[in-house]
mmCIF file of C-alpha atoms in Angstrom:
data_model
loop_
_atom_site.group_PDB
_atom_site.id
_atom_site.type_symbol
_atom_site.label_atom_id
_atom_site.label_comp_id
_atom_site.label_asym_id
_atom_site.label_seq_id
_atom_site.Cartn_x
_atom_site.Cartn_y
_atom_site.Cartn_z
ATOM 1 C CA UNK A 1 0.000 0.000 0.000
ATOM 2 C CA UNK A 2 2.792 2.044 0.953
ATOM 3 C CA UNK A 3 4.487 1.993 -2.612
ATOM 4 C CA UNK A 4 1.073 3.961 -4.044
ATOM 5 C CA UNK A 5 2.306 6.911 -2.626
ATOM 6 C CA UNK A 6 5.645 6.830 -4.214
ATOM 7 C CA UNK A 7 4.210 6.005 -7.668
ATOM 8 C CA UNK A 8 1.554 8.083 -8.478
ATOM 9 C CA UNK A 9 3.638 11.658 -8.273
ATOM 10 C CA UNK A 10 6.467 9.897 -10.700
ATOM 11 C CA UNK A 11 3.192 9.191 -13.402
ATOM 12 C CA UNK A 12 1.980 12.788 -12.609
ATOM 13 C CA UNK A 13 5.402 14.259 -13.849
ATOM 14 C CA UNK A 14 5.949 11.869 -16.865
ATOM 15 C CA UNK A 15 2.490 13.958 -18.414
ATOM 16 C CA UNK A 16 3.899 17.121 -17.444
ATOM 17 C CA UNK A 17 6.245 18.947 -19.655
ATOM 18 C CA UNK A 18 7.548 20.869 -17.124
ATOM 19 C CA UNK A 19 8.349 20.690 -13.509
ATOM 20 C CA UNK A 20 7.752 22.895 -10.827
ATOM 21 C CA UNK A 21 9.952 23.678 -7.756
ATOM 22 C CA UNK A 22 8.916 26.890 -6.328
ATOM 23 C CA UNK A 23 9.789 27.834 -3.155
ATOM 24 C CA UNK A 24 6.929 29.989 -2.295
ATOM 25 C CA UNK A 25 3.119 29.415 -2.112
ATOM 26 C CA UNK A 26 2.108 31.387 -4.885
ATOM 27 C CA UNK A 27 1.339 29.440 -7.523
ATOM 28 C CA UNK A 28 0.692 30.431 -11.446
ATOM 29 C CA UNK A 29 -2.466 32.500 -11.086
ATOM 30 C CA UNK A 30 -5.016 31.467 -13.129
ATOM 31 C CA UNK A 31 -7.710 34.020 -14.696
ATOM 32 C CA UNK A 32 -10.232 35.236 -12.000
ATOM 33 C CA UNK A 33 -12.571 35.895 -14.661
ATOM 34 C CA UNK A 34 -12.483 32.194 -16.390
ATOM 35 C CA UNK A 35 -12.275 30.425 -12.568
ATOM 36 C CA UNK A 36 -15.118 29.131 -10.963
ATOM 37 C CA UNK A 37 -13.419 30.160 -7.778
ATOM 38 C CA UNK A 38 -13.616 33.173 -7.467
ATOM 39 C CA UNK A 39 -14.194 36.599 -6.503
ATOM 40 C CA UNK A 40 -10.694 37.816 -5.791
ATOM 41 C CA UNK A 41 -9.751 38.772 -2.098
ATOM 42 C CA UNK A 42 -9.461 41.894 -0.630
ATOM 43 C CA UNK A 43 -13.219 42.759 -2.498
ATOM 44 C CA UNK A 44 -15.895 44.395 -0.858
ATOM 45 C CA UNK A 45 -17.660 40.531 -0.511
ATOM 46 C CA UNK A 46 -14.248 38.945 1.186
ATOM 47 C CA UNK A 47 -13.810 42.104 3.602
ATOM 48 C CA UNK A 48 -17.801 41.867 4.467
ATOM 49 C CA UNK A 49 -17.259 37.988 5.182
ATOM 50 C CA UNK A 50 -13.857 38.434 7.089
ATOM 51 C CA UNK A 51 -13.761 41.697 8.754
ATOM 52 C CA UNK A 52 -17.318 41.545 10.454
ATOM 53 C CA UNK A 53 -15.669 41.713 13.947
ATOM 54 C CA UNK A 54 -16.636 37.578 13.982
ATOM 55 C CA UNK A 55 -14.782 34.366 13.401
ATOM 56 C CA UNK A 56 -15.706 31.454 11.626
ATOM 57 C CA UNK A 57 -16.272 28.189 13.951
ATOM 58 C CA UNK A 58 -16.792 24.939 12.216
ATOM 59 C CA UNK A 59 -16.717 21.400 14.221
ATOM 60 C CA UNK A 60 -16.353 18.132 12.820
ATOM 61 C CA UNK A 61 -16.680 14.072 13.339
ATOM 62 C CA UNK A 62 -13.346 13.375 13.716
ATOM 63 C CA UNK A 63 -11.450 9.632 12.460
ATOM 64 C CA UNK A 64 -8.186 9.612 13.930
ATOM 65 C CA UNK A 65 -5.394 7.050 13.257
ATOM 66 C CA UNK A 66 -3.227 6.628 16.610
ATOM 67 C CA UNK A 67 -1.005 3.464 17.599
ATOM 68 C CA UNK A 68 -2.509 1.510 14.980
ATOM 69 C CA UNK A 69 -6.282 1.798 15.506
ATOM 70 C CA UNK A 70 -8.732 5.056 14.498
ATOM 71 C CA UNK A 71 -10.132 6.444 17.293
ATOM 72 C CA UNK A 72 -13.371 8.810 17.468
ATOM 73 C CA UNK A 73 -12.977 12.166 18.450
ATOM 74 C CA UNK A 74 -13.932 15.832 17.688
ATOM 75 C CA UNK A 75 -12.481 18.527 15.735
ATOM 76 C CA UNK A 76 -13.045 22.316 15.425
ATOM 77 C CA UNK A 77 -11.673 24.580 12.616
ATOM 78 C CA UNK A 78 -11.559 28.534 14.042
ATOM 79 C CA UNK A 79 -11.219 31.103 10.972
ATOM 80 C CA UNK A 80 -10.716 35.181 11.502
ATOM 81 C CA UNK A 81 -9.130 37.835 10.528
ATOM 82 C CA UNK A 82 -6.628 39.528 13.073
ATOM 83 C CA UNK A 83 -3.972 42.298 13.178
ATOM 84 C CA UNK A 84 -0.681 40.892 13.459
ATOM 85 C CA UNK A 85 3.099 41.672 14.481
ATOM 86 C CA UNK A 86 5.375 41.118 11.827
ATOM 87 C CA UNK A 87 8.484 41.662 14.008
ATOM 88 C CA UNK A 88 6.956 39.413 17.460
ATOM 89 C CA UNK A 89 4.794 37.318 16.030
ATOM 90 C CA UNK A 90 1.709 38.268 18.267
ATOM 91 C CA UNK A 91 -1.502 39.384 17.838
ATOM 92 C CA UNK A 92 -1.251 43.280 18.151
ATOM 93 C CA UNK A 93 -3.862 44.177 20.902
ATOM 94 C CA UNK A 94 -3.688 48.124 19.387
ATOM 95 C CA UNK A 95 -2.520 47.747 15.522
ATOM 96 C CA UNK A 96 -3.212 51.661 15.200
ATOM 97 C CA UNK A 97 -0.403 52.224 17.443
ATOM 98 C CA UNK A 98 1.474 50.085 15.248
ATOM 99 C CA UNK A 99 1.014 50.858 11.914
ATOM 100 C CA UNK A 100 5.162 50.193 10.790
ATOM 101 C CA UNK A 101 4.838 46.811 12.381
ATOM 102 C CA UNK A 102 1.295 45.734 11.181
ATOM 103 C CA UNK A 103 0.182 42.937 8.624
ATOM 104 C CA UNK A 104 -3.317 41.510 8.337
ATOM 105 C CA UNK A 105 -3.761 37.546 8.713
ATOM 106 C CA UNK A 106 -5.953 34.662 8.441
ATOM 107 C CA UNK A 107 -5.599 32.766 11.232
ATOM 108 C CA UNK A 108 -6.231 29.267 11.075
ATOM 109 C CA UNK A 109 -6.876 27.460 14.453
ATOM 110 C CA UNK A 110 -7.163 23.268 14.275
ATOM 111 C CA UNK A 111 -8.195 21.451 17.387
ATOM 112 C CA UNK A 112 -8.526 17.885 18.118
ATOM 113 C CA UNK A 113 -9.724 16.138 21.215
ATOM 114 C CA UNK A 114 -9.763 12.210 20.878
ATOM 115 C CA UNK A 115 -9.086 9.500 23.435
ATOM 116 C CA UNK A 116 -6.766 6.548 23.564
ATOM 117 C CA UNK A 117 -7.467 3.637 25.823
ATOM 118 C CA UNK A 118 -7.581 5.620 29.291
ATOM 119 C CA UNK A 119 -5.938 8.691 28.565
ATOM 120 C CA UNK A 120 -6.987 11.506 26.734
ATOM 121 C CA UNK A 121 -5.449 13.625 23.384
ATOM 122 C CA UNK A 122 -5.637 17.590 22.871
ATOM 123 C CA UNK A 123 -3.726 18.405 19.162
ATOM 124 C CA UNK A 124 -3.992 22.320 18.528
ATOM 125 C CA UNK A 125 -2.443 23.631 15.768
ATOM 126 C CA UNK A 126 -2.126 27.730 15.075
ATOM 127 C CA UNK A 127 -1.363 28.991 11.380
ATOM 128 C CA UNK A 128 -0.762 33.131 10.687
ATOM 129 C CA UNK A 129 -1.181 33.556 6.853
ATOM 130 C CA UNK A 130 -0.572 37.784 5.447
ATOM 131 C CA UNK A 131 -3.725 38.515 3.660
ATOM 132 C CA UNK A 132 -1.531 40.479 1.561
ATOM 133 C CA UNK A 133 0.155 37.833 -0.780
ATOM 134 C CA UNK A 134 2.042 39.901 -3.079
ATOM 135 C CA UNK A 135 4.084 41.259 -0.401
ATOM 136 C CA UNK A 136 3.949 38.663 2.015
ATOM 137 C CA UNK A 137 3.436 35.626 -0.073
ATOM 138 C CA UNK A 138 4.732 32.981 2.893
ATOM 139 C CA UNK A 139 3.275 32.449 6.121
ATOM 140 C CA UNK A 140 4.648 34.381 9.222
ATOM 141 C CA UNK A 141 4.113 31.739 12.405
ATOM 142 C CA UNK A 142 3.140 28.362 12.929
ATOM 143 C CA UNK A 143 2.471 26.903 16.281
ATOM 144 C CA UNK A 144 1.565 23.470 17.875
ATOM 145 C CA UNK A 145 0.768 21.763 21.007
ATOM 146 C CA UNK A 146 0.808 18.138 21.052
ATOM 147 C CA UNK A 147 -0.634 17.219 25.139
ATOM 148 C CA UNK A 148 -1.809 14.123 26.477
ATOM 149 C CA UNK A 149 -0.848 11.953 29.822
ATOM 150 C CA UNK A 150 2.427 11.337 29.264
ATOM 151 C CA UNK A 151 3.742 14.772 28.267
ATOM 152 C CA UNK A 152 3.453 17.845 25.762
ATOM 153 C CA UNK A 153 5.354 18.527 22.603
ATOM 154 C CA UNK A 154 5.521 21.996 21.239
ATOM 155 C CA UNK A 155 6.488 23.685 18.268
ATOM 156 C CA UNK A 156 6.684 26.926 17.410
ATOM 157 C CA UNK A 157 7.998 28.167 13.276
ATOM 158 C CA UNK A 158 8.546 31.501 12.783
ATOM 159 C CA UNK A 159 9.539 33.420 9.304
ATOM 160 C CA UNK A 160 13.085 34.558 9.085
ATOM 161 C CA UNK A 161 14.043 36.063 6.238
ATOM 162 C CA UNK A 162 14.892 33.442 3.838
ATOM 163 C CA UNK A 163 14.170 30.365 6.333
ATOM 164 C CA UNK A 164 11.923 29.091 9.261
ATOM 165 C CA UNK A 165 13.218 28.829 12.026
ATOM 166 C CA UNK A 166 11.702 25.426 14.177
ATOM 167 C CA UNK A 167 11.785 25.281 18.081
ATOM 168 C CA UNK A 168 10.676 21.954 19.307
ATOM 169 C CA UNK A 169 10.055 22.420 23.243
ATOM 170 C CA UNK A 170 9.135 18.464 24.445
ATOM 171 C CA UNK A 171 8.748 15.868 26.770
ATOM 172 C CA UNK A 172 10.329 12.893 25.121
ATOM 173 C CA UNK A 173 13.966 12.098 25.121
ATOM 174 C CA UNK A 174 16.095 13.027 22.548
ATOM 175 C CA UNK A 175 13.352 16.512 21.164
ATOM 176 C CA UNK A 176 13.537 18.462 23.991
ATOM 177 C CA UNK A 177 15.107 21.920 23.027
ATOM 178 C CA UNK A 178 15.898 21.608 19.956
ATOM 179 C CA UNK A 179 15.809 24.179 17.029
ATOM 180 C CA UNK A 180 16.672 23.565 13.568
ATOM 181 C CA UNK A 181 16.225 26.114 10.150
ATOM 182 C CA UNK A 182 14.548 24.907 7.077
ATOM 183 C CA UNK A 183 14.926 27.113 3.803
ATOM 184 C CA UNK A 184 11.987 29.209 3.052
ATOM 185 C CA UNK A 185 9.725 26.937 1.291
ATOM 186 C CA UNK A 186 5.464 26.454 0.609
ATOM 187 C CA UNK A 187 3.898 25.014 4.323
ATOM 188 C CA UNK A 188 1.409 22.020 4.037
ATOM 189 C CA UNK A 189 -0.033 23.624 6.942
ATOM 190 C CA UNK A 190 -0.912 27.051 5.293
ATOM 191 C CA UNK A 191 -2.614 25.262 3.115
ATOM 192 C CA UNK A 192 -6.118 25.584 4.790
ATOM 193 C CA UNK A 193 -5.721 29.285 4.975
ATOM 194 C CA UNK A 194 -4.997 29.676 1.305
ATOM 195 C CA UNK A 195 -8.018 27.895 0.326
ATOM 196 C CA UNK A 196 -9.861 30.395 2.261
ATOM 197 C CA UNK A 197 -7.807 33.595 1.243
ATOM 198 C CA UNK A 198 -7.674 32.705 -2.821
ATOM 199 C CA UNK A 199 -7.864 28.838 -3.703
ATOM 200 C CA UNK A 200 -6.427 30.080 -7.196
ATOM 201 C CA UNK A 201 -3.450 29.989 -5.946
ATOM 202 C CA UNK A 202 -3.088 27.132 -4.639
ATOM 203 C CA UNK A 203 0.220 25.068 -5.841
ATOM 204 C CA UNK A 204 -0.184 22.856 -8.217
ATOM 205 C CA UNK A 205 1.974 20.484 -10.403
ATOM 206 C CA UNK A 206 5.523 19.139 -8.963
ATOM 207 C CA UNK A 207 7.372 21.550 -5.883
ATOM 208 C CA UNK A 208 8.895 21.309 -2.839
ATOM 209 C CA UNK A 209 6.787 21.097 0.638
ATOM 210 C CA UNK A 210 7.442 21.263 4.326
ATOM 211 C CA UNK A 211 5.000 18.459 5.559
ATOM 212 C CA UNK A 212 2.060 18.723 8.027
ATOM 213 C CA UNK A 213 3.830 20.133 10.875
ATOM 214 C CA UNK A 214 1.074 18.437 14.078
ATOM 215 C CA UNK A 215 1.407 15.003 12.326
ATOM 216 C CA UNK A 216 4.812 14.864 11.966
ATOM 217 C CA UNK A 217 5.474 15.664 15.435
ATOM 218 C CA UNK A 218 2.511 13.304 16.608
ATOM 219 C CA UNK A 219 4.737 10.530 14.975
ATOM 220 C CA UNK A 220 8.110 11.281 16.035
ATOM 221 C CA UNK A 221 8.957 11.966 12.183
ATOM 222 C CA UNK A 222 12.218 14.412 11.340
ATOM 223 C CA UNK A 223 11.003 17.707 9.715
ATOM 224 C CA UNK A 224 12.459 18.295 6.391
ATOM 225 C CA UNK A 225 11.750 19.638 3.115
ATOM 226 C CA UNK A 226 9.919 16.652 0.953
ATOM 227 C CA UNK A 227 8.546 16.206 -2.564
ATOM 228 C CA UNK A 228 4.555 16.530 -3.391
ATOM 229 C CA UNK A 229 2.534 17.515 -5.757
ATOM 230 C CA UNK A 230 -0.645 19.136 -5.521
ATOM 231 C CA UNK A 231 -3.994 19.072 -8.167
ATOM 232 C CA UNK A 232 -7.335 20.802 -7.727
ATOM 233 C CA UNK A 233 -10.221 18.871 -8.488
ATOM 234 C CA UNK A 234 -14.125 20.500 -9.343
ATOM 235 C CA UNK A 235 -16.765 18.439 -8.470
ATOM 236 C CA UNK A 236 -19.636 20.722 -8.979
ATOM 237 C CA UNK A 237 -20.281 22.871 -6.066
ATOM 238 C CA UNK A 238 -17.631 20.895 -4.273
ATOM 239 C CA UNK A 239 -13.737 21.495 -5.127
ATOM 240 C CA UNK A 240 -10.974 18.872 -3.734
ATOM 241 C CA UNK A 241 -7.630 19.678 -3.583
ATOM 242 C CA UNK A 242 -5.160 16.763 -3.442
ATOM 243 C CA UNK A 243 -1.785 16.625 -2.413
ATOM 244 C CA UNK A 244 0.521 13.771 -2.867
ATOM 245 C CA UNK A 245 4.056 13.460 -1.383
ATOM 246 C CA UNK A 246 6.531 11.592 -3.597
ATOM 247 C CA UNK A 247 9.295 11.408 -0.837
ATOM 248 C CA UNK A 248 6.892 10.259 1.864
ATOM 249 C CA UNK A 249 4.080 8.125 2.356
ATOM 250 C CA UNK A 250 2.034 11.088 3.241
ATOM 251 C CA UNK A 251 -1.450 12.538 1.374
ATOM 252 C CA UNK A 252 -4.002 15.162 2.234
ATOM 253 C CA UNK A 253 -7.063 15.739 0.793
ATOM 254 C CA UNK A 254 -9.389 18.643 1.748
ATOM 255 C CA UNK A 255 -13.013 18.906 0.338
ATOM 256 C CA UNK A 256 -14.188 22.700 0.400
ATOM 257 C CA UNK A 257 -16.840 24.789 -1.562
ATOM 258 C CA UNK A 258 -16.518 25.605 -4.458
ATOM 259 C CA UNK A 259 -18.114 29.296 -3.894
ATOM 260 C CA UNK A 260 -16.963 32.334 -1.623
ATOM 261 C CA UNK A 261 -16.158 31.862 1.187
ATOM 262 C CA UNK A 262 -14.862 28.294 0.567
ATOM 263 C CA UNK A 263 -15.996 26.596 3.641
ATOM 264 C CA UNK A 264 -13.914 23.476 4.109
ATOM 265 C CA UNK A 265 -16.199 20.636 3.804
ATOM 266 C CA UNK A 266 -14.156 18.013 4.944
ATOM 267 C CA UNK A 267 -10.344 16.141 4.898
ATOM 268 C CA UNK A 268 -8.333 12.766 4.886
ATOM 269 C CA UNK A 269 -4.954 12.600 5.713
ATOM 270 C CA UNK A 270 -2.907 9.507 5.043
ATOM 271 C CA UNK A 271 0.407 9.366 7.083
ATOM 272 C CA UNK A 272 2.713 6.377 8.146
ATOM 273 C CA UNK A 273 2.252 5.653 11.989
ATOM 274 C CA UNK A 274 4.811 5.566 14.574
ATOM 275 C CA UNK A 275 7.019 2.914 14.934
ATOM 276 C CA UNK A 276 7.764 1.262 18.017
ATOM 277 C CA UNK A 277 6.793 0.787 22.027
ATOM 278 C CA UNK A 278 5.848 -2.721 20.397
ATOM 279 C CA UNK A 279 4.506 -1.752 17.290
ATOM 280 C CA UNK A 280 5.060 -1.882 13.406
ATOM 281 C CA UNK A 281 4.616 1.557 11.700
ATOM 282 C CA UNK A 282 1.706 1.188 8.778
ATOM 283 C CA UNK A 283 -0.008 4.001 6.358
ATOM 284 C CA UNK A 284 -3.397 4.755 7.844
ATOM 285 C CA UNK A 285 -6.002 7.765 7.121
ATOM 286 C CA UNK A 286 -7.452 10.072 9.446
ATOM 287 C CA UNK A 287 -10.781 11.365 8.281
ATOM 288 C CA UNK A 288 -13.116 14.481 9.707
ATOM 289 C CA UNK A 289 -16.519 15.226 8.253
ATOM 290 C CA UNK A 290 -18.123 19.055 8.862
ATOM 291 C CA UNK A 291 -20.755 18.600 11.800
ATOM 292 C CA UNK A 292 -21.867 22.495 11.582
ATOM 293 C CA UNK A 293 -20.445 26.170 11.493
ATOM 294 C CA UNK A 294 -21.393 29.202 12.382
ATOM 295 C CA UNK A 295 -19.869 32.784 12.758
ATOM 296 C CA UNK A 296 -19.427 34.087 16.465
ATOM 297 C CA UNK A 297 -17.071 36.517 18.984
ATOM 298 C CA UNK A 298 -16.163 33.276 20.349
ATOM 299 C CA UNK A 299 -13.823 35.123 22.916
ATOM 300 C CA UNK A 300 -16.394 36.954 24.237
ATOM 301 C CA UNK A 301 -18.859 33.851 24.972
ATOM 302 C CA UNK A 302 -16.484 32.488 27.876
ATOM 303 C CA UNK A 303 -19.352 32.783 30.555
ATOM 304 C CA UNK A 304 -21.603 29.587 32.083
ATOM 305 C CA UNK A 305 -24.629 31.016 30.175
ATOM 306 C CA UNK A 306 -22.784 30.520 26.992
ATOM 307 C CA UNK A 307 -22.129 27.042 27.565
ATOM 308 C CA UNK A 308 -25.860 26.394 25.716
ATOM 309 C CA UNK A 309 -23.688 27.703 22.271
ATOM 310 C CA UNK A 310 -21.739 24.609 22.451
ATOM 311 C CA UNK A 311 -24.539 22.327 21.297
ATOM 312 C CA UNK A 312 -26.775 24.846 19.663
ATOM 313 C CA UNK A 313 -24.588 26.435 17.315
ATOM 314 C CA UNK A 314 -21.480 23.430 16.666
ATOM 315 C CA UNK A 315 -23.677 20.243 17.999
ATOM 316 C CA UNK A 316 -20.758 19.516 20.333
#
């Protein structure tokens, strides 16, 4: 099974007549007036959507492949807009005051709450994409927290010039305090956000990836630059884009809509598992299927009365 990974990519280059290795997300645009995706961001629709002072909560039934079973669980996308700090990373609490060191974002939020014989799992990832692609066409900061009984494993990526930089903070022997530098490259995790910002440009053909940051850690994989490549698939009012790693059994596929505002639909991600503590590493899929969403000022609904939102507006 493994070995379908591998050979699929090779097939998809032997049709192309060129290949692609860019280094940045931007892929070749494609005509906003001939693609069904569109409007363009940044228009009067996208800024009524996004800047409406609300995020964007969707949950979902949530498959996910752990030590060599799938466990049921929960998930629950957060989408919204947010002043940013180019220079500290942070949300900016007064951007006006700011103005020199101030970039708009999407901010992507990923949680995952799943249990595993006794113990419980809490994955959260954090993704902080510039809305403004032509000047900031990579990602800024990507953060994870990886928590269950045993320990924590966090991860935080941050833009340096012409790299990320990767601090792994963790529990387990042998990734505690460690930092390493990958070369500026496109982020599997910023995918999500760019299907929401533009899904035109969204890579495409043959290029070079980081991998999904969260899984990698979750299976004690090294974090390197790998081989994919990505294709965009319409299926009527649904659009699927597929990437396909060449250099690793890895593949993600995320469903979405294929009208503004692009509400993700649903995902599969196949990954090799961890090997060892007993156990034989094997590809496996982890699948979540949209519950509900609903737009809120989910930081202000932190009182016992707004507990009721919980089940009324995400079925959770």
């Amino acid at each position: 099974m493994k070995s379908f990974y591998f050979v699929i990519p090779f097939i998809i280059l032997l049709v192309r007549c060129k290949q692609r290795n860019s280094g940045e997300l931007l892929a070749k645009e494609k005509s906003q007036s001939s693609s069904k995706l569109s409007p363009s961001p940044l228009n009067s629709e996208f800024k009524n959507y996004w800047f409406d002072g609300n995020a964007e909560l969707t949950s979902f039934e949530l498959e996910q492949a752990r030590y060599g079973e799938i466990r049921k669980g929960r998930a629950v996308i957060v989408f919204v807009s947010e002043d940013f700090s180019k220079s500290r990373y942070v949300k900016l609490d007064y951007p006006e005051k700011q103005a020199d060191d101030r970039v708009k974002v999407l901010k992507f939020n990923l949680n995952k709450q799943f249990v595993t014989g006794i113990y419980d799992y809490a994955l959260m990832q954090s993704v902080f994409t510039p809305l403004d692609q032509v000047n900031y066409p990579n990602s800024l900061r990507v953060t994870t927290s990886n928590i269950e009984w045993c320990g924590q494993f966090l991860t935080r990526v941050e833009l340096n010039n012409q790299n990320y930089d990767i601090h792994y903070n963790s529990y387990f022997d042998g990734e505690e305090n460690k930092k390493i530098r990958l070369k500026k490259n496109i982020l599997e995790d910023e995918i999500w956000n760019q299907i929401r910002i533009n899904p035109n440009r969204l890579p495409q053909g043959i290029f070079e990836i980081i991998p999904g940051i969260l899984t990698q850690e979750l299976v004690h994989h090294d974090l390197k630059v790998e081989q994919a490549s990505g294709t965009v698939i319409q299926k009527g009012n649904t659009t699927v884009y597929e990437l396909i790693y060449s250099s690793i059994p890895r593949k993600l596929v995320i469903e979405f809509e294929s009208v503004f505002p692009y509400k993700i639909i649903s995902w599969e991600e196949t990954f090799e598992t961890v090997k060892g503590w007993g156990m034989e590493s094997k590809v496996m899929t982890t699948k979540a299927k949209r519950i509900t969403d609903t737009k809120l000022d989910y930081w202000e609904r932190k009182y016992l009365k707004d507990e009721v939102l919980r089940e009324k507006e995400l079925g959770l």
